[in-house]
């Protein structure tokens, strides 16, 4: 299990290759990469704030829960904080398992919990305006399917 | 105890962190104490449904006990991923 919380940019492709190579006898690797998007074509910057200490604890708990729930060989979570631009990679998760279903479901689970249970907050800067991104009820509702 | 604020809660209160001497028994008692203290706290804590709390770095509830607690953090719902 590898959990990284960092301000530095990272190469999601290289991380995925390293993760895949480090596995032994795993038949499946699933990954998700989150990218800063600019849906309204005015986003200048996205600032991500987090709670050092709690962030790592929360991510470790989410990853451990996934390891306990599915038959996984390994889990990788990388999440950035600080100032990001449109098209920058924000975060990635990867899961490895013997069969694909475990890796798929665990990656989906990790993303659902990472969205609303890991202490990150996004602020969007569009021109002169700055606004905190509101949480979505659908993200909260998504957690109920794992109960 | 150390009290931390994040995102717009931090902006409304004006500091990221402060040391508060309190005899509050629960999180909500502490919130009431802060609200009575100054307008900026009353403003930040005006709608508790828009807030979340972590007690010693674990997500918790407003009725949680503060006995033995070293760190408490207030913030809006999280928006990771």
PDB file of C-alpha atoms in Angstrom:
ATOM      1  CA  UNK A   1       0.000   0.000   0.000  1.00  0.00           C
ATOM      2  CA  UNK A   2       1.440   3.352  -1.010  1.00  0.00           C
ATOM      3  CA  UNK A   3      -0.192   6.663  -0.089  1.00  0.00           C
ATOM      4  CA  UNK A   4       1.342   9.947  -1.220  1.00  0.00           C
ATOM      5  CA  UNK A   5       0.047  13.455  -0.488  1.00  0.00           C
ATOM      6  CA  UNK A   6       2.218  15.999  -2.245  1.00  0.00           C
ATOM      7  CA  UNK A   7       2.317  19.421  -3.880  1.00  0.00           C
ATOM      8  CA  UNK A   8       4.691  18.264  -6.617  1.00  0.00           C
ATOM      9  CA  UNK A   9       3.386  17.203 -10.015  1.00  0.00           C
ATOM     10  CA  UNK A  10       3.738  13.496 -10.850  1.00  0.00           C
ATOM     11  CA  UNK A  11       3.751  11.345 -13.960  1.00  0.00           C
ATOM     12  CA  UNK A  12       0.635   9.170 -13.709  1.00  0.00           C
ATOM     13  CA  UNK A  13       1.845   6.896 -16.526  1.00  0.00           C
ATOM     14  CA  UNK A  14       5.211   6.242 -14.904  1.00  0.00           C
ATOM     15  CA  UNK A  15       3.569   5.658 -11.520  1.00  0.00           C
ATOM     16  CA  UNK A  16       1.186   3.154 -13.077  1.00  0.00           C
ATOM     17  CA  UNK A  17       4.042   1.314 -14.808  1.00  0.00           C
ATOM     18  CA  UNK A  18       6.022   1.125 -11.548  1.00  0.00           C
ATOM     19  CA  UNK A  19       2.955  -0.079  -9.674  1.00  0.00           C
ATOM     20  CA  UNK A  20       2.237  -2.749 -12.291  1.00  0.00           C
ATOM     21  CA  UNK A  21       5.847  -3.974 -12.378  1.00  0.00           C
ATOM     22  CA  UNK A  22       5.960  -4.278  -8.585  1.00  0.00           C
ATOM     23  CA  UNK A  23       3.109  -6.816  -8.519  1.00  0.00           C
ATOM     24  CA  UNK A  24       3.640 -10.550  -8.557  1.00  0.00           C
ATOM     25  CA  UNK A  25       1.039 -12.957  -9.873  1.00  0.00           C
ATOM     26  CA  UNK A  26      -1.670 -10.306 -10.149  1.00  0.00           C
ATOM     27  CA  UNK A  27      -3.855 -10.657 -13.245  1.00  0.00           C
ATOM     28  CA  UNK A  28      -5.426  -7.215 -13.169  1.00  0.00           C
ATOM     29  CA  UNK A  29      -4.470  -3.593 -12.547  1.00  0.00           C
ATOM     30  CA  UNK A  30      -7.120  -0.856 -12.638  1.00  0.00           C
ATOM     31  CA  UNK A  31      -6.301   2.844 -12.394  1.00  0.00           C
ATOM     32  CA  UNK A  32      -8.141   6.142 -12.262  1.00  0.00           C
ATOM     33  CA  UNK A  33      -6.544   9.530 -12.941  1.00  0.00           C
ATOM     34  CA  UNK A  34      -8.276  12.771 -11.917  1.00  0.00           C
ATOM     35  CA  UNK A  35      -7.559  15.859 -14.025  1.00  0.00           C
ATOM     36  CA  UNK A  36      -8.412  19.529 -13.439  1.00  0.00           C
ATOM     37  CA  UNK A  37     -11.175  20.331 -15.873  1.00  0.00           C
ATOM     38  CA  UNK A  38     -12.480  23.663 -17.069  1.00  0.00           C
ATOM     39  CA  UNK A  39     -16.131  23.047 -17.871  1.00  0.00           C
ATOM     40  CA  UNK A  40     -17.029  26.724 -18.092  1.00  0.00           C
ATOM     41  CA  UNK A  41     -13.900  27.706 -19.999  1.00  0.00           C
ATOM     42  CA  UNK A  42     -12.866  30.345 -17.476  1.00  0.00           C
ATOM     43  CA  UNK A  43     -10.894  28.454 -14.861  1.00  0.00           C
ATOM     44  CA  UNK A  44      -7.480  30.018 -14.217  1.00  0.00           C
ATOM     45  CA  UNK A  45      -6.342  27.990 -11.248  1.00  0.00           C
ATOM     46  CA  UNK A  46      -7.546  25.402  -8.781  1.00  0.00           C
ATOM     47  CA  UNK A  47      -6.185  25.588  -5.234  1.00  0.00           C
ATOM     48  CA  UNK A  48      -6.396  22.450  -3.168  1.00  0.00           C
ATOM     49  CA  UNK A  49      -6.182  22.773   0.595  1.00  0.00           C
ATOM     50  CA  UNK A  50      -5.821  19.771   2.884  1.00  0.00           C
ATOM     51  CA  UNK A  51      -5.422  18.831   6.529  1.00  0.00           C
ATOM     52  CA  UNK A  52      -1.854  17.525   6.945  1.00  0.00           C
ATOM     53  CA  UNK A  53      -1.856  14.511   9.232  1.00  0.00           C
ATOM     54  CA  UNK A  54      -5.546  13.765   8.968  1.00  0.00           C
ATOM     55  CA  UNK A  55      -5.324  13.470   5.179  1.00  0.00           C
ATOM     56  CA  UNK A  56      -2.779  10.659   5.360  1.00  0.00           C
ATOM     57  CA  UNK A  57      -4.746   8.931   8.147  1.00  0.00           C
ATOM     58  CA  UNK A  58      -8.007   9.160   6.203  1.00  0.00           C
ATOM     59  CA  UNK A  59      -6.449   7.868   2.970  1.00  0.00           C
ATOM     60  CA  UNK A  60      -4.754   4.995   4.807  1.00  0.00           C
ATOM     61  CA  UNK A  61      -8.064   4.033   6.385  1.00  0.00           C
ATOM     62  CA  UNK A  62      -9.913   4.131   3.042  1.00  0.00           C
ATOM     63  CA  UNK A  63      -7.163   2.044   1.396  1.00  0.00           C
ATOM     64  CA  UNK A  64      -7.111  -0.435   4.306  1.00  0.00           C
ATOM     65  CA  UNK A  65     -10.895  -0.764   4.132  1.00  0.00           C
ATOM     66  CA  UNK A  66     -10.586  -1.581   0.420  1.00  0.00           C
ATOM     67  CA  UNK A  67      -7.847  -4.163   1.134  1.00  0.00           C
ATOM     68  CA  UNK A  68     -10.091  -5.778   3.733  1.00  0.00           C
ATOM     69  CA  UNK A  69     -13.130  -5.847   1.511  1.00  0.00           C
ATOM     70  CA  UNK A  70     -11.662  -7.092  -1.777  1.00  0.00           C
ATOM     71  CA  UNK A  71      -8.948  -9.563  -2.630  1.00  0.00           C
ATOM     72  CA  UNK A  72      -6.242  -7.064  -3.585  1.00  0.00           C
ATOM     73  CA  UNK A  73      -2.513  -7.422  -4.073  1.00  0.00           C
ATOM     74  CA  UNK A  74      -1.841  -3.714  -3.625  1.00  0.00           C
ATOM     75  CA  UNK A  75      -3.288  -0.190  -3.571  1.00  0.00           C
ATOM     76  CA  UNK A  76      -1.730   3.100  -4.699  1.00  0.00           C
ATOM     77  CA  UNK A  77      -3.142   6.560  -3.919  1.00  0.00           C
ATOM     78  CA  UNK A  78      -1.455   9.834  -4.936  1.00  0.00           C
ATOM     79  CA  UNK A  79      -3.213  13.163  -4.302  1.00  0.00           C
ATOM     80  CA  UNK A  80      -1.809  16.629  -4.907  1.00  0.00           C
ATOM     81  CA  UNK A  81      -2.474  19.831  -3.015  1.00  0.00           C
ATOM     82  CA  UNK A  82      -1.550  23.461  -3.733  1.00  0.00           C
ATOM     83  CA  UNK A  83      -2.042  25.460  -6.931  1.00  0.00           C
ATOM     84  CA  UNK A  84      -3.058  23.509 -10.036  1.00  0.00           C
ATOM     85  CA  UNK A  85      -3.904  24.578 -13.571  1.00  0.00           C
ATOM     86  CA  UNK A  86      -6.508  23.193 -15.989  1.00  0.00           C
ATOM     87  CA  UNK A  87      -5.363  19.842 -17.413  1.00  0.00           C
ATOM     88  CA  UNK A  88      -3.000  19.167 -14.496  1.00  0.00           C
ATOM     89  CA  UNK A  89      -3.279  15.735 -12.916  1.00  0.00           C
ATOM     90  CA  UNK A  90      -4.790  16.101  -9.421  1.00  0.00           C
ATOM     91  CA  UNK A  91      -4.701  12.542  -8.201  1.00  0.00           C
ATOM     92  CA  UNK A  92      -4.640   8.882  -9.114  1.00  0.00           C
ATOM     93  CA  UNK A  93      -5.563   5.552  -7.610  1.00  0.00           C
ATOM     94  CA  UNK A  94      -4.492   2.113  -8.761  1.00  0.00           C
ATOM     95  CA  UNK A  95      -5.509  -1.323  -7.539  1.00  0.00           C
ATOM     96  CA  UNK A  96      -4.088  -4.751  -8.326  1.00  0.00           C
ATOM     97  CA  UNK A  97      -5.876  -8.067  -7.953  1.00  0.00           C
ATOM     98  CA  UNK A  98      -5.829 -11.617  -9.273  1.00  0.00           C
ATOM     99  CA  UNK A  99      -9.164 -11.104 -11.084  1.00  0.00           C
ATOM    100  CA  UNK A 100     -10.451  -7.896 -12.623  1.00  0.00           C
ATOM    101  CA  UNK A 101     -13.679  -7.532 -10.624  1.00  0.00           C
ATOM    102  CA  UNK A 102     -11.853  -6.911  -7.334  1.00  0.00           C
ATOM    103  CA  UNK A 103      -9.591  -4.268  -8.881  1.00  0.00           C
ATOM    104  CA  UNK A 104     -12.477  -2.485 -10.631  1.00  0.00           C
ATOM    105  CA  UNK A 105     -14.769  -2.417  -7.612  1.00  0.00           C
ATOM    106  CA  UNK A 106     -12.019  -1.415  -5.195  1.00  0.00           C
ATOM    107  CA  UNK A 107     -10.924   1.498  -7.426  1.00  0.00           C
ATOM    108  CA  UNK A 108     -14.546   2.697  -7.600  1.00  0.00           C
ATOM    109  CA  UNK A 109     -14.867   2.408  -3.802  1.00  0.00           C
ATOM    110  CA  UNK A 110     -11.591   4.306  -3.247  1.00  0.00           C
ATOM    111  CA  UNK A 111     -12.775   7.172  -5.443  1.00  0.00           C
ATOM    112  CA  UNK A 112     -16.181   7.416  -3.780  1.00  0.00           C
ATOM    113  CA  UNK A 113     -14.655   7.673  -0.309  1.00  0.00           C
ATOM    114  CA  UNK A 114     -11.752   9.846  -1.384  1.00  0.00           C
ATOM    115  CA  UNK A 115     -14.202  12.432  -2.736  1.00  0.00           C
ATOM    116  CA  UNK A 116     -16.094  13.011   0.487  1.00  0.00           C
ATOM    117  CA  UNK A 117     -14.142  11.421   3.354  1.00  0.00           C
ATOM    118  CA  UNK A 118     -10.581  12.634   2.757  1.00  0.00           C
ATOM    119  CA  UNK A 119      -9.976  16.202   4.008  1.00  0.00           C
ATOM    120  CA  UNK A 120      -9.351  18.071   0.751  1.00  0.00           C
ATOM    121  CA  UNK A 121     -11.075  21.284  -0.315  1.00  0.00           C
ATOM    122  CA  UNK A 122     -11.001  22.781  -3.797  1.00  0.00           C
ATOM    123  CA  UNK A 123     -11.131  26.472  -4.587  1.00  0.00           C
ATOM    124  CA  UNK A 124     -11.597  27.664  -8.163  1.00  0.00           C
ATOM    125  CA  UNK A 125     -10.194  30.920  -9.483  1.00  0.00           C
ATOM    126  CA  UNK A 126     -11.922  32.276 -12.552  1.00  0.00           C
ATOM    127  CA  UNK A 127     -10.535  35.689 -13.445  1.00  0.00           C
ATOM    128  CA  UNK A 128     -10.967  37.939 -10.415  1.00  0.00           C
ATOM    129  CA  UNK A 129     -13.463  35.634  -8.676  1.00  0.00           C
ATOM    130  CA  UNK A 130     -12.592  32.840  -6.274  1.00  0.00           C
ATOM    131  CA  UNK A 131     -15.032  30.273  -5.008  1.00  0.00           C
ATOM    132  CA  UNK A 132     -14.868  27.172  -2.875  1.00  0.00           C
ATOM    133  CA  UNK A 133     -16.245  24.175  -4.714  1.00  0.00           C
ATOM    134  CA  UNK A 134     -19.431  22.924  -3.036  1.00  0.00           C
ATOM    135  CA  UNK A 135     -19.765  19.284  -2.147  1.00  0.00           C
ATOM    136  CA  UNK A 136     -22.431  17.431  -4.095  1.00  0.00           C
ATOM    137  CA  UNK A 137     -25.272  15.461  -2.551  1.00  0.00           C
ATOM    138  CA  UNK A 138     -24.734  12.789  -5.215  1.00  0.00           C
ATOM    139  CA  UNK A 139     -21.187  12.248  -3.892  1.00  0.00           C
ATOM    140  CA  UNK A 140     -22.549  11.704  -0.393  1.00  0.00           C
ATOM    141  CA  UNK A 141     -25.311   9.427  -1.750  1.00  0.00           C
ATOM    142  CA  UNK A 142     -22.707   7.399  -3.660  1.00  0.00           C
ATOM    143  CA  UNK A 143     -21.325   6.124  -0.339  1.00  0.00           C
ATOM    144  CA  UNK A 144     -24.586   4.339   0.515  1.00  0.00           C
ATOM    145  CA  UNK A 145     -24.073   1.777  -2.237  1.00  0.00           C
ATOM    146  CA  UNK A 146     -21.070   0.406  -0.302  1.00  0.00           C
ATOM    147  CA  UNK A 147     -22.997  -0.101   2.957  1.00  0.00           C
TER     148      UNK A 147
ATOM    149  CA  UNK B   1      -6.609  22.548  22.917  1.00  0.00           C
ATOM    150  CA  UNK B   2      -5.621  23.234  19.325  1.00  0.00           C
ATOM    151  CA  UNK B   3      -8.502  24.344  17.132  1.00  0.00           C
ATOM    152  CA  UNK B   4      -7.985  24.263  13.362  1.00  0.00           C
ATOM    153  CA  UNK B   5     -10.071  25.744  10.571  1.00  0.00           C
ATOM    154  CA  UNK B   6     -10.027  24.908   6.873  1.00  0.00           C
ATOM    155  CA  UNK B   7     -11.350  26.333   3.595  1.00  0.00           C
ATOM    156  CA  UNK B   8     -14.033  29.049   4.008  1.00  0.00           C
ATOM    157  CA  UNK B   9     -14.263  28.416   7.754  1.00  0.00           C
ATOM    158  CA  UNK B  10     -10.604  29.463   8.006  1.00  0.00           C
ATOM    159  CA  UNK B  11     -11.280  32.516   5.840  1.00  0.00           C
ATOM    160  CA  UNK B  12     -14.276  33.627   7.921  1.00  0.00           C
ATOM    161  CA  UNK B  13     -12.503  33.186  11.230  1.00  0.00           C
ATOM    162  CA  UNK B  14      -9.308  34.687   9.892  1.00  0.00           C
ATOM    163  CA  UNK B  15      -6.755  32.236  11.309  1.00  0.00           C
ATOM    164  CA  UNK B  16      -5.858  28.661  10.346  1.00  0.00           C
ATOM    165  CA  UNK B  17      -5.205  27.552  13.906  1.00  0.00           C
ATOM    166  CA  UNK B  18      -5.459  28.771  17.480  1.00  0.00           C
ATOM    167  CA  UNK B  19      -4.954  27.562  21.012  1.00  0.00           C
ATOM    168  CA  UNK B  20      -8.169  27.743  23.027  1.00  0.00           C
ATOM    169  CA  UNK B  21      -8.536  27.180  26.756  1.00  0.00           C
ATOM    170  CA  UNK B  22     -11.981  25.761  27.276  1.00  0.00           C
ATOM    171  CA  UNK B  23     -13.930  23.703  29.741  1.00  0.00           C
ATOM    172  CA  UNK B  24     -16.526  22.796  27.075  1.00  0.00           C
ATOM    173  CA  UNK B  25     -17.741  19.222  27.508  1.00  0.00           C
ATOM    174  CA  UNK B  26     -18.701  18.612  23.881  1.00  0.00           C
ATOM    175  CA  UNK B  27     -17.913  19.956  20.416  1.00  0.00           C
ATOM    176  CA  UNK B  28     -21.246  21.796  20.387  1.00  0.00           C
ATOM    177  CA  UNK B  29     -20.473  23.414  23.758  1.00  0.00           C
ATOM    178  CA  UNK B  30     -17.215  24.699  22.259  1.00  0.00           C
ATOM    179  CA  UNK B  31     -19.096  26.024  19.212  1.00  0.00           C
ATOM    180  CA  UNK B  32     -21.505  27.904  21.516  1.00  0.00           C
ATOM    181  CA  UNK B  33     -18.564  29.330  23.438  1.00  0.00           C
ATOM    182  CA  UNK B  34     -16.897  30.550  20.239  1.00  0.00           C
ATOM    183  CA  UNK B  35     -20.152  31.971  18.826  1.00  0.00           C
ATOM    184  CA  UNK B  36     -20.579  34.094  21.961  1.00  0.00           C
ATOM    185  CA  UNK B  37     -17.009  35.302  21.732  1.00  0.00           C
ATOM    186  CA  UNK B  38     -16.995  37.338  18.494  1.00  0.00           C
ATOM    187  CA  UNK B  39     -19.079  38.039  15.404  1.00  0.00           C
ATOM    188  CA  UNK B  40     -16.665  36.248  13.034  1.00  0.00           C
ATOM    189  CA  UNK B  41     -17.224  32.992  14.943  1.00  0.00           C
ATOM    190  CA  UNK B  42     -20.994  33.504  14.996  1.00  0.00           C
ATOM    191  CA  UNK B  43     -20.823  33.966  11.228  1.00  0.00           C
ATOM    192  CA  UNK B  44     -18.631  30.915  10.597  1.00  0.00           C
ATOM    193  CA  UNK B  45     -20.804  28.720  12.831  1.00  0.00           C
ATOM    194  CA  UNK B  46     -24.178  30.103  11.711  1.00  0.00           C
ATOM    195  CA  UNK B  47     -25.223  26.990   9.751  1.00  0.00           C
ATOM    196  CA  UNK B  48     -23.963  23.800  11.363  1.00  0.00           C
ATOM    197  CA  UNK B  49     -25.390  21.658   8.553  1.00  0.00           C
ATOM    198  CA  UNK B  50     -22.695  23.225   6.316  1.00  0.00           C
ATOM    199  CA  UNK B  51     -19.918  22.149   8.695  1.00  0.00           C
ATOM    200  CA  UNK B  52     -18.030  18.999   9.567  1.00  0.00           C
ATOM    201  CA  UNK B  53     -15.803  18.345  12.554  1.00  0.00           C
ATOM    202  CA  UNK B  54     -12.750  16.173  13.167  1.00  0.00           C
ATOM    203  CA  UNK B  55     -11.712  15.260  16.698  1.00  0.00           C
ATOM    204  CA  UNK B  56      -8.041  14.262  17.010  1.00  0.00           C
ATOM    205  CA  UNK B  57      -7.955  13.886  13.217  1.00  0.00           C
ATOM    206  CA  UNK B  58     -10.931  11.539  12.940  1.00  0.00           C
ATOM    207  CA  UNK B  59     -14.284  12.640  11.506  1.00  0.00           C
ATOM    208  CA  UNK B  60     -16.709  13.021  14.370  1.00  0.00           C
ATOM    209  CA  UNK B  61     -20.041  14.510  15.494  1.00  0.00           C
ATOM    210  CA  UNK B  62     -20.997  17.759  17.170  1.00  0.00           C
ATOM    211  CA  UNK B  63     -22.141  15.901  20.276  1.00  0.00           C
ATOM    212  CA  UNK B  64     -18.732  14.213  20.698  1.00  0.00           C
ATOM    213  CA  UNK B  65     -17.043  14.580  24.083  1.00  0.00           C
ATOM    214  CA  UNK B  66     -13.939  16.772  24.346  1.00  0.00           C
ATOM    215  CA  UNK B  67     -12.499  14.875  27.283  1.00  0.00           C
ATOM    216  CA  UNK B  68      -8.800  14.202  26.671  1.00  0.00           C
ATOM    217  CA  UNK B  69      -9.005  15.704  23.178  1.00  0.00           C
ATOM    218  CA  UNK B  70      -5.936  17.573  21.921  1.00  0.00           C
ATOM    219  CA  UNK B  71      -6.996  18.757  18.484  1.00  0.00           C
ATOM    220  CA  UNK B  72     -10.299  19.715  16.929  1.00  0.00           C
ATOM    221  CA  UNK B  73     -10.887  20.906  13.370  1.00  0.00           C
ATOM    222  CA  UNK B  74     -13.851  22.588  11.690  1.00  0.00           C
ATOM    223  CA  UNK B  75     -14.351  22.595   7.932  1.00  0.00           C
ATOM    224  CA  UNK B  76     -16.951  22.394   5.156  1.00  0.00           C
ATOM    225  CA  UNK B  77     -17.859  19.061   3.519  1.00  0.00           C
ATOM    226  CA  UNK B  78     -14.804  17.696   1.748  1.00  0.00           C
ATOM    227  CA  UNK B  79     -14.261  17.942  -1.998  1.00  0.00           C
ATOM    228  CA  UNK B  80     -11.375  15.641  -2.849  1.00  0.00           C
ATOM    229  CA  UNK B  81     -10.722  13.532  -5.895  1.00  0.00           C
TER     230      UNK B  81
END
